[in-house]
Short mmCIF file of C-alpha atoms in Angstrom, two decimals:
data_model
loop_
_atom_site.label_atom_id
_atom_site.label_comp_id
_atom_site.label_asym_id
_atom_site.label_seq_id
_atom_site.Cartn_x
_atom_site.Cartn_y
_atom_site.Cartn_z
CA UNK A 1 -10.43 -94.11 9.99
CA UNK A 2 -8.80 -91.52 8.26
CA UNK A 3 -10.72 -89.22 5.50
CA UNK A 4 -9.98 -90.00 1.85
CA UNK A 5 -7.05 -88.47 0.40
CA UNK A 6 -8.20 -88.00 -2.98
CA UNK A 7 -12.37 -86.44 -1.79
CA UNK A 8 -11.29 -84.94 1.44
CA UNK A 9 -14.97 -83.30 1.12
CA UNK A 10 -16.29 -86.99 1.21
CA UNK A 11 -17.40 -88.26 4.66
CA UNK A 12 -15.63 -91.18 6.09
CA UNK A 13 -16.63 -93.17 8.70
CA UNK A 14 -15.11 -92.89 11.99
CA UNK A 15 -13.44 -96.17 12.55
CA UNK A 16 -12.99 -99.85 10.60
CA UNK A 17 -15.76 -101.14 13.21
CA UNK A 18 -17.90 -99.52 11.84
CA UNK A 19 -17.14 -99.93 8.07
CA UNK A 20 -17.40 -103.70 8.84
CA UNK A 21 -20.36 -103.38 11.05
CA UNK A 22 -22.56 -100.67 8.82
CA UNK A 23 -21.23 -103.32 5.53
CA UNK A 24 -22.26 -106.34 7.36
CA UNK A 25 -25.81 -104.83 8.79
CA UNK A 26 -26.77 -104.12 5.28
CA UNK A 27 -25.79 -107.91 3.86
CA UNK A 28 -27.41 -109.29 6.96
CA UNK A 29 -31.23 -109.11 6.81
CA UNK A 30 -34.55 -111.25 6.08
CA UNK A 31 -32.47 -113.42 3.11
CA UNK A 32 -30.89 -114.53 6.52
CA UNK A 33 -32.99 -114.77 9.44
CA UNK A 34 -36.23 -115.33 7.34
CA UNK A 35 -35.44 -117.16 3.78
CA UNK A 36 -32.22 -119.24 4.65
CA UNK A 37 -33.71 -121.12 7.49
CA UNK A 38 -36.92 -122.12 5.50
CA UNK A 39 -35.14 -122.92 2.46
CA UNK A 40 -32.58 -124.89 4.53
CA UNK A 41 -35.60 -126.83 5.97
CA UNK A 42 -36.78 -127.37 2.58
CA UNK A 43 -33.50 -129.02 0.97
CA UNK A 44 -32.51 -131.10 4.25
CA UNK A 45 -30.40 -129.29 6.15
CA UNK A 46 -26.98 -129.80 6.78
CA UNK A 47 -26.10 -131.05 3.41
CA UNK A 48 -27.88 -128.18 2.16
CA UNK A 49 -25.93 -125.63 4.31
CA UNK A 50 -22.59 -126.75 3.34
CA UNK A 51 -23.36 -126.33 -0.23
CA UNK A 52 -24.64 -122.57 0.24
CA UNK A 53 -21.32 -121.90 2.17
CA UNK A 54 -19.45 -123.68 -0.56
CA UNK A 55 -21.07 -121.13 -3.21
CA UNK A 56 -20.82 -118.01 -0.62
CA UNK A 57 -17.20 -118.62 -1.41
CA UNK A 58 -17.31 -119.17 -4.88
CA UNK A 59 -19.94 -117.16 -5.94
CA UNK A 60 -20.98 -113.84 -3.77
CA UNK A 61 -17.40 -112.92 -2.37
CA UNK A 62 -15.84 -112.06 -5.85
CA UNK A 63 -18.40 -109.78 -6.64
CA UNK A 64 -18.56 -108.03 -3.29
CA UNK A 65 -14.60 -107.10 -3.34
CA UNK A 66 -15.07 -105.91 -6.94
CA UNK A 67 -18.14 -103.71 -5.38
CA UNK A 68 -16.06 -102.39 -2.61
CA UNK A 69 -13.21 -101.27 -5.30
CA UNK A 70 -15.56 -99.53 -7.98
CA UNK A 71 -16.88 -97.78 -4.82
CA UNK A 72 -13.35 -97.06 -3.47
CA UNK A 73 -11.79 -96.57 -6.64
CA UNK A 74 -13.93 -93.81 -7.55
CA UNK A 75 -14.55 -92.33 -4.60
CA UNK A 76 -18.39 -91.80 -5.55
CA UNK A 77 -21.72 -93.79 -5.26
CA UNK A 78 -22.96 -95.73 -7.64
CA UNK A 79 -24.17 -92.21 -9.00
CA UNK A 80 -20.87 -91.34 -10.90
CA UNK A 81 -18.29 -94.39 -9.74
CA UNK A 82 -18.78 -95.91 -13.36
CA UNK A 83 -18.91 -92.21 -15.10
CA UNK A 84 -15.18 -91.67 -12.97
CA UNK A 85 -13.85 -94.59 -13.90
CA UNK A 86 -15.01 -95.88 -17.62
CA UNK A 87 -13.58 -95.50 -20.58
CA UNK A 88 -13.27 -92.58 -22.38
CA UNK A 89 -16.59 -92.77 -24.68
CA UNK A 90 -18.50 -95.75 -23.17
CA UNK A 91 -21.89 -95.92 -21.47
CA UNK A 92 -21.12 -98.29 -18.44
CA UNK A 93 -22.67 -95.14 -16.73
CA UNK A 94 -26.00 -95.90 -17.80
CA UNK A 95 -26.11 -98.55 -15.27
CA UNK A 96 -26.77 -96.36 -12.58
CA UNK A 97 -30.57 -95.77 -13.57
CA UNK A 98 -31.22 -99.54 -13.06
CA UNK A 99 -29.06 -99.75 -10.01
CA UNK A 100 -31.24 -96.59 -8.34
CA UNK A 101 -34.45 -98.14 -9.36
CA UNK A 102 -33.08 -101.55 -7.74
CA UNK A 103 -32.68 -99.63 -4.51
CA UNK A 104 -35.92 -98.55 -4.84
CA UNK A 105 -37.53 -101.96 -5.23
CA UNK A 106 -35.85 -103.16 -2.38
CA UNK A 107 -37.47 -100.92 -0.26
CA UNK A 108 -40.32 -101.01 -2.15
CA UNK A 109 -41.06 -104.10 0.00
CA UNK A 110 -38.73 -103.90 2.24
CA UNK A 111 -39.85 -101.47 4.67
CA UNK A 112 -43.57 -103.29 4.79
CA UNK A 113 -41.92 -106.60 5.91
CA UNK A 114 -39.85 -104.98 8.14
CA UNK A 115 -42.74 -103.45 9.91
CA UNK A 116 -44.18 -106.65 10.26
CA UNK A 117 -40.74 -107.33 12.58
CA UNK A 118 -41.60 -104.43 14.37
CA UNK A 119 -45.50 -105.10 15.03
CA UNK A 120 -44.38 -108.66 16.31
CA UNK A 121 -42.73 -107.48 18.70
CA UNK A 122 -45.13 -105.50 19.96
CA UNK A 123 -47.82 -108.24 19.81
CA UNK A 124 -45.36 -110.72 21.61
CA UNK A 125 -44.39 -108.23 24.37
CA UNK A 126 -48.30 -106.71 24.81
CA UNK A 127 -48.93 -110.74 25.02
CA UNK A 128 -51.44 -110.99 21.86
CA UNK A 129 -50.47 -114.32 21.22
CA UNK A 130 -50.58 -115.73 25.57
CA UNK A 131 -52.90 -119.15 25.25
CA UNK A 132 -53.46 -118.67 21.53
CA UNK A 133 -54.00 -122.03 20.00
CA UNK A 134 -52.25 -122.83 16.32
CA UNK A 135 -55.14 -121.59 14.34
CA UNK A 136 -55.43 -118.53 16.27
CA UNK A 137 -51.81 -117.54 16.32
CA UNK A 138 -52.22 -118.00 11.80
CA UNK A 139 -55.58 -115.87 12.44
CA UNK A 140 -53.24 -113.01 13.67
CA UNK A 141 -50.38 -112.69 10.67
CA UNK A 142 -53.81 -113.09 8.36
CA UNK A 143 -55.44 -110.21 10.53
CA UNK A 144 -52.33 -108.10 10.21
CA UNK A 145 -52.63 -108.98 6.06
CA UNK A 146 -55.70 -107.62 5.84
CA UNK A 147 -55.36 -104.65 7.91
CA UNK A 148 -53.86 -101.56 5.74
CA UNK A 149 -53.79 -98.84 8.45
CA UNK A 150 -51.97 -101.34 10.39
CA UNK A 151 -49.66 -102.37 8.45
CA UNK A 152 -49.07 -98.76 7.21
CA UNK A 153 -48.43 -97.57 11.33
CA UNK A 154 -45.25 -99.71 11.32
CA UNK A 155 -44.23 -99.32 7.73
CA UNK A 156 -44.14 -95.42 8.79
CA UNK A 157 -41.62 -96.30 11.45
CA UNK A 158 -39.40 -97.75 9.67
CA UNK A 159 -39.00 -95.37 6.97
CA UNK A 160 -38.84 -92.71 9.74
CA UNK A 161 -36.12 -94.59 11.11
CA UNK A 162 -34.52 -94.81 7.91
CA UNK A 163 -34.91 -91.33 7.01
CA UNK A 164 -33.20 -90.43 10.67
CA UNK A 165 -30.84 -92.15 10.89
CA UNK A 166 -29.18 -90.67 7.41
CA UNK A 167 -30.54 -87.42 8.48
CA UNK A 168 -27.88 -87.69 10.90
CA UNK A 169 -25.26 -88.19 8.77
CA UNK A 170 -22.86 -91.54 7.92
CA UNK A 171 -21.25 -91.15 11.34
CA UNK A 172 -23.62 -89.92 13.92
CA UNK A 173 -26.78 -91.58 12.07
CA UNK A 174 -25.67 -94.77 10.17
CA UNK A 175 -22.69 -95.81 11.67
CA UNK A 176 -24.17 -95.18 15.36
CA UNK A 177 -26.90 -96.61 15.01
CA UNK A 178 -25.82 -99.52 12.90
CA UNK A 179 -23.25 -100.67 15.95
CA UNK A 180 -25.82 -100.12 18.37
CA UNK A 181 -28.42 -102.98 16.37
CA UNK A 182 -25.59 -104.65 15.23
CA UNK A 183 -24.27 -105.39 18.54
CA UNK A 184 -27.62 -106.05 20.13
CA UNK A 185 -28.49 -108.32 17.23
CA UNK A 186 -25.74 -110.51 18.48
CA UNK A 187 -26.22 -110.16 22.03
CA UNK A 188 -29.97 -111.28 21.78
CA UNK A 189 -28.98 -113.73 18.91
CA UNK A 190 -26.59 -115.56 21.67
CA UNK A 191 -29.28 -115.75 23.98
CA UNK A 192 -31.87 -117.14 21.41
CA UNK A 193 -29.18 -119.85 20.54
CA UNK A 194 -28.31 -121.33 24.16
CA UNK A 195 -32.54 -121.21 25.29
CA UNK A 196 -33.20 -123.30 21.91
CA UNK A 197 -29.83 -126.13 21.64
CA UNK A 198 -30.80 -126.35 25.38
CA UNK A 199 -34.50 -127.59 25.01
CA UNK A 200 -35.69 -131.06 25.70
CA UNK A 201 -35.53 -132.91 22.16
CA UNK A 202 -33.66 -130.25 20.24
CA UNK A 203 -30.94 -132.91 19.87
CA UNK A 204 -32.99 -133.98 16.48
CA UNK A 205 -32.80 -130.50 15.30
CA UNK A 206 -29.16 -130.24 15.54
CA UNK A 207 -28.75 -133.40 14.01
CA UNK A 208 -30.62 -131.86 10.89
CA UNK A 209 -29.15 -128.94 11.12
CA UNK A 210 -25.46 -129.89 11.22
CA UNK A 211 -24.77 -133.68 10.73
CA UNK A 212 -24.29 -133.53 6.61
CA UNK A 213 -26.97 -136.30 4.91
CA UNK A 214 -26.07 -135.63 1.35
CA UNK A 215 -28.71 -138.29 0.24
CA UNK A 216 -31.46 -135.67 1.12
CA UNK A 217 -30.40 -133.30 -1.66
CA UNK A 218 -30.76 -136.39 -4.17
CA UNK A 219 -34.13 -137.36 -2.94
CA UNK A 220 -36.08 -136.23 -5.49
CA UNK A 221 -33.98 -137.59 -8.34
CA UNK A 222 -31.05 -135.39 -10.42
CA UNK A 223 -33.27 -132.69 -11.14
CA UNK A 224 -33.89 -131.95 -7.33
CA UNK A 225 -30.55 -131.35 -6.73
CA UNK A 226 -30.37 -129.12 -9.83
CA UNK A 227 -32.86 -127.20 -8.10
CA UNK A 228 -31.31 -127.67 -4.22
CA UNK A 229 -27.75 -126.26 -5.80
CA UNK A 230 -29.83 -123.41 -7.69
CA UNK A 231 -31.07 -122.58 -4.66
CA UNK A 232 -27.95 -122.33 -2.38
CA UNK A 233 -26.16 -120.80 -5.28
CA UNK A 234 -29.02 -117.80 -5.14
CA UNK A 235 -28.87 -117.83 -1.24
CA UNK A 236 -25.77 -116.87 -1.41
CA UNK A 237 -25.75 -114.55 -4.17
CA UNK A 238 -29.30 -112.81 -2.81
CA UNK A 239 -27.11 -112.23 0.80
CA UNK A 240 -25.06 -109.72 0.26
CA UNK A 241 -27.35 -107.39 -1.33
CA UNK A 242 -24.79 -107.24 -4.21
CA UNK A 243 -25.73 -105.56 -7.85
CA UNK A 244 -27.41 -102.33 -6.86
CA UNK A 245 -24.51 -100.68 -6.04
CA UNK A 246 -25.37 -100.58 -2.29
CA UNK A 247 -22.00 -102.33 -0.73
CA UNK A 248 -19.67 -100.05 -3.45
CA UNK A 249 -21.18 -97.22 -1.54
CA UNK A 250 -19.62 -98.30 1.81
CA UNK A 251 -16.42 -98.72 -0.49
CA UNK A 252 -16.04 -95.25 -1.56
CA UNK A 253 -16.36 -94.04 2.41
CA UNK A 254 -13.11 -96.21 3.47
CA UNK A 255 -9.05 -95.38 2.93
CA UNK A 256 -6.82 -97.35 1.53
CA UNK A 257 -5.08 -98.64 4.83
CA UNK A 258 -6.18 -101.99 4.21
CA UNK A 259 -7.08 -104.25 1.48
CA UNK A 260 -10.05 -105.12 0.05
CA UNK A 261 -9.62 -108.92 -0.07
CA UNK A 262 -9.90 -108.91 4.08
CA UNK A 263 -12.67 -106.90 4.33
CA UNK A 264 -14.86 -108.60 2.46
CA UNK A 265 -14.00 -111.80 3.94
CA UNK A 266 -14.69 -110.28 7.39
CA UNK A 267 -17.90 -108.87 6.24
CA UNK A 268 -19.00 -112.47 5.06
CA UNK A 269 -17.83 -114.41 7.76
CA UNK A 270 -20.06 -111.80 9.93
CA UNK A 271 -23.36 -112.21 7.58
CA UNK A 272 -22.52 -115.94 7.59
CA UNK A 273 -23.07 -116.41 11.05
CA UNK A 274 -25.87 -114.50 11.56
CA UNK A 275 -27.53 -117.08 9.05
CA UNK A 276 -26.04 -119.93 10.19
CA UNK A 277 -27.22 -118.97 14.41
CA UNK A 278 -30.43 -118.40 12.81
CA UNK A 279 -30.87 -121.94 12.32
CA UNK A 280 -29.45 -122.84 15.52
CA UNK A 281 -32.08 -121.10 17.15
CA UNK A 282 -34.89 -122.19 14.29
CA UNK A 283 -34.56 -125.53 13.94
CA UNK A 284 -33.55 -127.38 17.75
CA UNK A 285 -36.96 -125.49 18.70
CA UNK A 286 -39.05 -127.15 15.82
CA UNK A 287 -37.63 -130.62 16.30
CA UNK A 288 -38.69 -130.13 20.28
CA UNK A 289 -41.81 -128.95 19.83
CA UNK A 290 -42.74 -131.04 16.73
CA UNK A 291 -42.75 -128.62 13.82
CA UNK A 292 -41.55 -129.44 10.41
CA UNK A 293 -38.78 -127.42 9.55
CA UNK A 294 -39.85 -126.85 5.93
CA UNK A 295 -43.03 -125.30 6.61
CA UNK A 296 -42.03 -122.30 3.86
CA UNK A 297 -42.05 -118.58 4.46
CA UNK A 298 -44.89 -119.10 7.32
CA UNK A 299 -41.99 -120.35 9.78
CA UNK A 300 -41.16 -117.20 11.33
CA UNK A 301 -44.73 -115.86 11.79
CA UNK A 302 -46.92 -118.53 11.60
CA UNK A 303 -44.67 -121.83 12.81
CA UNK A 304 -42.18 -120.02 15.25
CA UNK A 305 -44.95 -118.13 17.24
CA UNK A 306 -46.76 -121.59 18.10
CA UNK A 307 -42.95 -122.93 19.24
CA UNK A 308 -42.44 -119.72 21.60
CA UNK A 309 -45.88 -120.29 22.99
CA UNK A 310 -45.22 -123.64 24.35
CA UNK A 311 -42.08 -122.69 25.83
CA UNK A 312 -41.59 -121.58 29.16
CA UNK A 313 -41.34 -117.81 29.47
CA UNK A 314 -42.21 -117.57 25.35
CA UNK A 315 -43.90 -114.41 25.89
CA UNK A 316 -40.15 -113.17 26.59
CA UNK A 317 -38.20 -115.27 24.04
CA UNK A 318 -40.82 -114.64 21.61
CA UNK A 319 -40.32 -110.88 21.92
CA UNK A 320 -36.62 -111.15 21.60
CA UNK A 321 -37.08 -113.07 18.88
CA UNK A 322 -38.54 -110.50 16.97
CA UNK A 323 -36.45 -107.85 18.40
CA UNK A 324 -33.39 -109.52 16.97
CA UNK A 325 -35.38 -110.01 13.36
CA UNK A 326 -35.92 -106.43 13.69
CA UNK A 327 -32.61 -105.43 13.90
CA UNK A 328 -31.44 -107.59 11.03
CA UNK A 329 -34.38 -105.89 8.88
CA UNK A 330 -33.72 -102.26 10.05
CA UNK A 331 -29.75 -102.42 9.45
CA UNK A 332 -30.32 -103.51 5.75
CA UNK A 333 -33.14 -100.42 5.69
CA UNK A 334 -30.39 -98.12 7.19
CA UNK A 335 -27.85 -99.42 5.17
CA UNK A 336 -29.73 -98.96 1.56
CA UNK A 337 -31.68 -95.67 3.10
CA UNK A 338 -27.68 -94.50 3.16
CA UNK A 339 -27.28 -95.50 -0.40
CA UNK A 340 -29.92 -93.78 -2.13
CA UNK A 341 -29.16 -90.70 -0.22
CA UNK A 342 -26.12 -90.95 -1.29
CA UNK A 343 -27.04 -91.52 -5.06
CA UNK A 344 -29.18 -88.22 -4.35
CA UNK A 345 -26.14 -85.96 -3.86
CA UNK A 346 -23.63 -87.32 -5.57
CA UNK A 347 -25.87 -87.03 -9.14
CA UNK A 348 -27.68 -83.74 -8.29
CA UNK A 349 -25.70 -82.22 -5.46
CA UNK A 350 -28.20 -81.49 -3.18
CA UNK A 351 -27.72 -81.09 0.34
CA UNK A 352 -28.06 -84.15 2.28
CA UNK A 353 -31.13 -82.86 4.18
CA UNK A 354 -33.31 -82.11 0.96
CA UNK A 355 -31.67 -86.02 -0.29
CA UNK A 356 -34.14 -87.15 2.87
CA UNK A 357 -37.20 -85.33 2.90
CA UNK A 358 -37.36 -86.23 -0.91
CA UNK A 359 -36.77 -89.60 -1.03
CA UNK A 360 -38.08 -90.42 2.69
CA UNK A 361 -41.32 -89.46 1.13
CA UNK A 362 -40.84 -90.97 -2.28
CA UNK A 363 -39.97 -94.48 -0.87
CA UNK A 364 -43.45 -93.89 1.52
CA UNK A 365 -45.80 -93.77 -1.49
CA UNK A 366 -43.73 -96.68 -3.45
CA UNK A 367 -43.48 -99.06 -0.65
CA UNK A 368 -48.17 -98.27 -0.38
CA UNK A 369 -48.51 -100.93 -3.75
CA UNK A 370 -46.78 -103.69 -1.55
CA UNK A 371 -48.46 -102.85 1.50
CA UNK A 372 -52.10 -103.05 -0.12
CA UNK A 373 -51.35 -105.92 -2.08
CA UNK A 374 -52.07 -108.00 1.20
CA UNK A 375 -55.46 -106.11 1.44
CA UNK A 376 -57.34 -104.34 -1.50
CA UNK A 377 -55.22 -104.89 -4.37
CA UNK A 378 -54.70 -108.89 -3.21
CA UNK A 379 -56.66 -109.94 -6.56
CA UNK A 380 -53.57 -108.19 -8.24
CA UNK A 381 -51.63 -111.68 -9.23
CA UNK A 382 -49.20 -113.04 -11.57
CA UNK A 383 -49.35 -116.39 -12.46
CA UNK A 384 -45.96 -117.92 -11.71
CA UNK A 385 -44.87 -115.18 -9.95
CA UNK A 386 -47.69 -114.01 -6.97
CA UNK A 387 -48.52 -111.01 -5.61
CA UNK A 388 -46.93 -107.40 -5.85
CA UNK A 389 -44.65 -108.26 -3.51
CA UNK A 390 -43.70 -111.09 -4.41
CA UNK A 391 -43.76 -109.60 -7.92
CA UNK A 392 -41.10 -106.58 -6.43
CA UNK A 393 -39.28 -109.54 -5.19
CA UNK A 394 -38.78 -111.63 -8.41
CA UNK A 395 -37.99 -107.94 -10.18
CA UNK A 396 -35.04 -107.18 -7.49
CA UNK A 397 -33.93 -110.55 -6.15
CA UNK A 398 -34.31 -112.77 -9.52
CA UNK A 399 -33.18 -110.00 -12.22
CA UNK A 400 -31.69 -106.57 -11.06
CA UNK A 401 -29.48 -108.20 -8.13
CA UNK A 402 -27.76 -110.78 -10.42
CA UNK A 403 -27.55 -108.81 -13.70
CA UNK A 404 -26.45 -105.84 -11.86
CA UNK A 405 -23.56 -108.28 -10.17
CA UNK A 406 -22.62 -109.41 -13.54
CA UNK A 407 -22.07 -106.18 -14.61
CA UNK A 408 -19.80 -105.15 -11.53
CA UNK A 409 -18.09 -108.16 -12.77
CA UNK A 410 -17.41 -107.14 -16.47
CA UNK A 411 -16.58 -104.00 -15.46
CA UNK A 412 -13.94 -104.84 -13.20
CA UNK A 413 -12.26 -107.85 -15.00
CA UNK A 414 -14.03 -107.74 -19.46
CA UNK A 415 -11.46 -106.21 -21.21
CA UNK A 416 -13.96 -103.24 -22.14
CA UNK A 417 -14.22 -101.84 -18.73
CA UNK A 418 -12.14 -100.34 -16.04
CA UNK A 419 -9.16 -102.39 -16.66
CA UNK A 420 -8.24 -105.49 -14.41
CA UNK A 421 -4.79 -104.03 -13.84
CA UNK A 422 -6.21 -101.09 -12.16
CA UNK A 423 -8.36 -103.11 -10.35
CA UNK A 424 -6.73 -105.25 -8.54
CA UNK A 425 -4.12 -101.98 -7.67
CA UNK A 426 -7.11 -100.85 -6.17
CA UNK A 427 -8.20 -104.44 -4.15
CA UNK A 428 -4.67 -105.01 -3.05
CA UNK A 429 -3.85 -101.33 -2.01
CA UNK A 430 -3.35 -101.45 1.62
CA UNK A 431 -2.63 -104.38 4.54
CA UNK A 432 -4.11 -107.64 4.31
CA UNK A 433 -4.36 -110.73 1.56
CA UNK A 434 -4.58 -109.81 -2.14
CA UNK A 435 -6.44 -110.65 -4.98
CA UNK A 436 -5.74 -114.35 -5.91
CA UNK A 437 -4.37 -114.04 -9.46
CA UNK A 438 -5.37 -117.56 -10.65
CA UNK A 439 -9.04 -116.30 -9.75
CA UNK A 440 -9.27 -113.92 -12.70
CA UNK A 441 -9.71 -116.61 -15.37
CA UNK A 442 -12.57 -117.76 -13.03
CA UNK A 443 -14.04 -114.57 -12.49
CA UNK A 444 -13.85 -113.85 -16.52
CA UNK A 445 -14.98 -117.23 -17.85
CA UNK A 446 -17.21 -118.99 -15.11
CA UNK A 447 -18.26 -116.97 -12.91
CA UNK A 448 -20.46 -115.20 -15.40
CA UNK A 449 -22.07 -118.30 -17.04
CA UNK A 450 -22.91 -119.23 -12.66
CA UNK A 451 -24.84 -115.78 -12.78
CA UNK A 452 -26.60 -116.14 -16.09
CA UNK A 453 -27.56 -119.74 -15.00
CA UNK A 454 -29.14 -118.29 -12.01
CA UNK A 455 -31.14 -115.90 -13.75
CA UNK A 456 -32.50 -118.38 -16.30
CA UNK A 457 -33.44 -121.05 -13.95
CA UNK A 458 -35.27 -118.84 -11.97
CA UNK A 459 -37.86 -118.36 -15.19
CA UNK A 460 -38.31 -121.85 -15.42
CA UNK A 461 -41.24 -122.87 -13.21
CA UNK A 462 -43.02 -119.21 -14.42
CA UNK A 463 -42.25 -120.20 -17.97
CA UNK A 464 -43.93 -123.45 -16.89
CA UNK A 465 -46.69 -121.79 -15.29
CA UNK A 466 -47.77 -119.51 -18.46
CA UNK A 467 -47.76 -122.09 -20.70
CA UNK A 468 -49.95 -124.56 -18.05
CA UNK A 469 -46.81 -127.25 -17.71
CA UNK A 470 -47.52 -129.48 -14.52
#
């Protein structure tokens, strides 16, 4: 891929591949391989599914074109893309602090949980969990909890991976590395998929999985579905890790050989079946070995460890299991590592060697509240919202991620921001399909009352909590 014309300083990256793989590592991570198939389990499956793809569509790919051209358009990180392309005399700039300190939150968490990936393999391959009954397999996630230096050992690898790998630069660190776990992700994810649809009794599962049963999502009265459609609306929207300014980055590093329409379709259609092979391999397993599907957020290390275990060879599936949840966790670590460096020198110039020792170690003390939250700060709760993780969570995922969307959105199409003439120039310069033009009235008049609604049903149940509502 050719260098920018109009930054020939800028780096680039060295082919389209690896645009669309480095763009489609950081949208596919644990909102995929962890929170889809649980939530998915909880609202009944296929009906469920089909909804969340319906809202993918209608809901997260707008947004992530309009990310891609702020980033391209400007030719800058999130750090000065709104200060290059406002207008004269108004503070859409001032964005950027929030956007920052939503990369920050991200891996605030982030990097613990993805350590937990990383120990799990480990445990599975050393065979910690060989003739573990269920009990003892929950006794070792709730060891792991309550061990700090443990859980600090792996968090330490990942942001040492992190900081590497943009060390390295956006070609021979991120990009490289990205296809490498990209293309292993879906080598092992393949594998995972044929050994589970091919177990006695995972006929069920599939059934659950992909035979629609739309009376599931009503089974709980209007106000279930309410909160089923909130849900797959937020799946979708939580996905693409759009709102922090981390996809515009990967925007500003492309040419304008092909649109921007395409590329974000291709980059969906990739995170979309990561998510949706999840399940495959998630829920045929459950069904044959007897294991509600909606068991929550314990499914992957609580629920899917007991599964592996009965199988034959589960020591080996098991491990490869966690391998490929791994990968999905790292690329999203690369992926935003690679934004906030960027932030770095594009606001302060620095070199990009001074961007990583700084914020490698900056991101190491942030990410120690999450980490001892498990441990000796676990009588740190909110009511209605949990622990400090799941408090960095609701901060990121519930508030910064949408609101930071919505402003991507007003910038690109209000009539106070960037202009929408100039931005579609910008979405339909190059090959490919354009900008549909009947979508702007959407994008101006619904699409922001979809993200408010988001946001303010999310508060609901804490709301409810605070003031002791059943």
């Amino acid at each position: 891929m050719a260098v920018n014309n109009n930054n020939s300083s800028r780096e680039s990256f060295g082919s389209r591949l690896g645009f669309i793989l480095v763009s489609a590592g950081c949208a596919v991570g644990l909102g995929n391989v962890w929170r889809f198939p649980f939530i998915t389990g909880k609202y009944g499956g296929a009906a469920f599914v089909l909804m969340y793809l319906f809202f993918l569509v209608a809901f997260a790919l707008p947004i992530l074109i309009m990310e891609y051209a702020v980033g391209r358009g400007s030719q800058k990180s999130i750090a000065k893309s709104f200060d290059v392309l406002e207008p004269e005399g108004s503070k859409w700039h001032v964005f950027k602090w929030i956007g920052l300190a939503g990369n920050y939150l991200l891996m605030m968490f982030y990097t613990t949980v993805a350590g937990w990936m990383l120990n799990y393999v480990y445990k599975f391959a050393s065979g910690t969990f060989t003739n573990l009954d269920a009990e003892a397999v929950g006794g070792v996630f709730g060891g792991m909890l309550a061990n700090p230096g443990e859980m600090l050992f792996w968090m330490l690898v990942v942001v040492v991976i992190g900081m590497l790998s943009t060390y390295l630069g956006l070609q021979n660190g991120v990009e490289r590395l990205t296809k490498i776990m990209m293309s292993a992700l879906f080598v092992v994810l393949i594998a995972l998929c044929i050994r589970s649809v091919t177990l006695e009794g995972a006929g069920d599962g599939l059934s659950f999985y992909l035979k629609p049963d739309f009376g599931k999502l009503f089974a709980n009265g209007p106000m279930g579905f309410v909160e089923a459609a909130t849900a797959a609306m937020g799946q979708a929207f939580f996905t693409l890790s759009l709102g922090i300014g981390a996809m515009a980055v990967f925007g500003s590093y492309i040419d304008k050989s092909h649109g921007l329409t395409g590329e974000a379709l291709r980059v969906g259609v990739l995170d979309t079946i990561v998510a949706l092979m999840a399940g495959l391999i998630i829920f045929p397993a459950c069904f044959a070995f007897g294991i509600q599907p909606d068991s929550g957020p314990g499914l992957v290390f609580i629920t899917l460890p007991n599964v592996f275990e009965q199988m034959l060879g589960g020591r080996l599936w098991g491990s490869l299991f966690f391998v490929f949840m791994s990968f999905a966790a790292l690329s999203t670590v690369v992926a935003v590592f690679e934004n906030i460096m960027s932030f770095t020198m594009d606001q302060w110039g620095t070199t990009r060697t001074k961007a990583v020792l700084v914020n490698g170690l900056l991101i190491t003390v942030l990410s120690l509240p999450c980490l001892f939250g498990f441990n000796v700060l676990s009588d740190l709760v909110i009511p209605g919202i949990g622990d400090i993780q799941s408090v960095e969570d609701f901060l990121i995922s519930d508030n910064i991620l949408p609101l930071g969307s919505l402003v991507f959105l007003l910038f690109c199409v209000g009539k106070n921001g960037w202009g929408v003439d100039k931005f579609l120039a910008e979405v339909d310069s190059g090959d490919g399909p354009k900008f549909p033009r009947w979508a702007l009235g959407y994008a101006r008049y619904v699409l922001p009352v979809l993200i408010l609604l988001v946001v303010v049903i999310q508060y609901v149940p804490i709301v409810q909590a605070w003031m002791g509502i059943a």
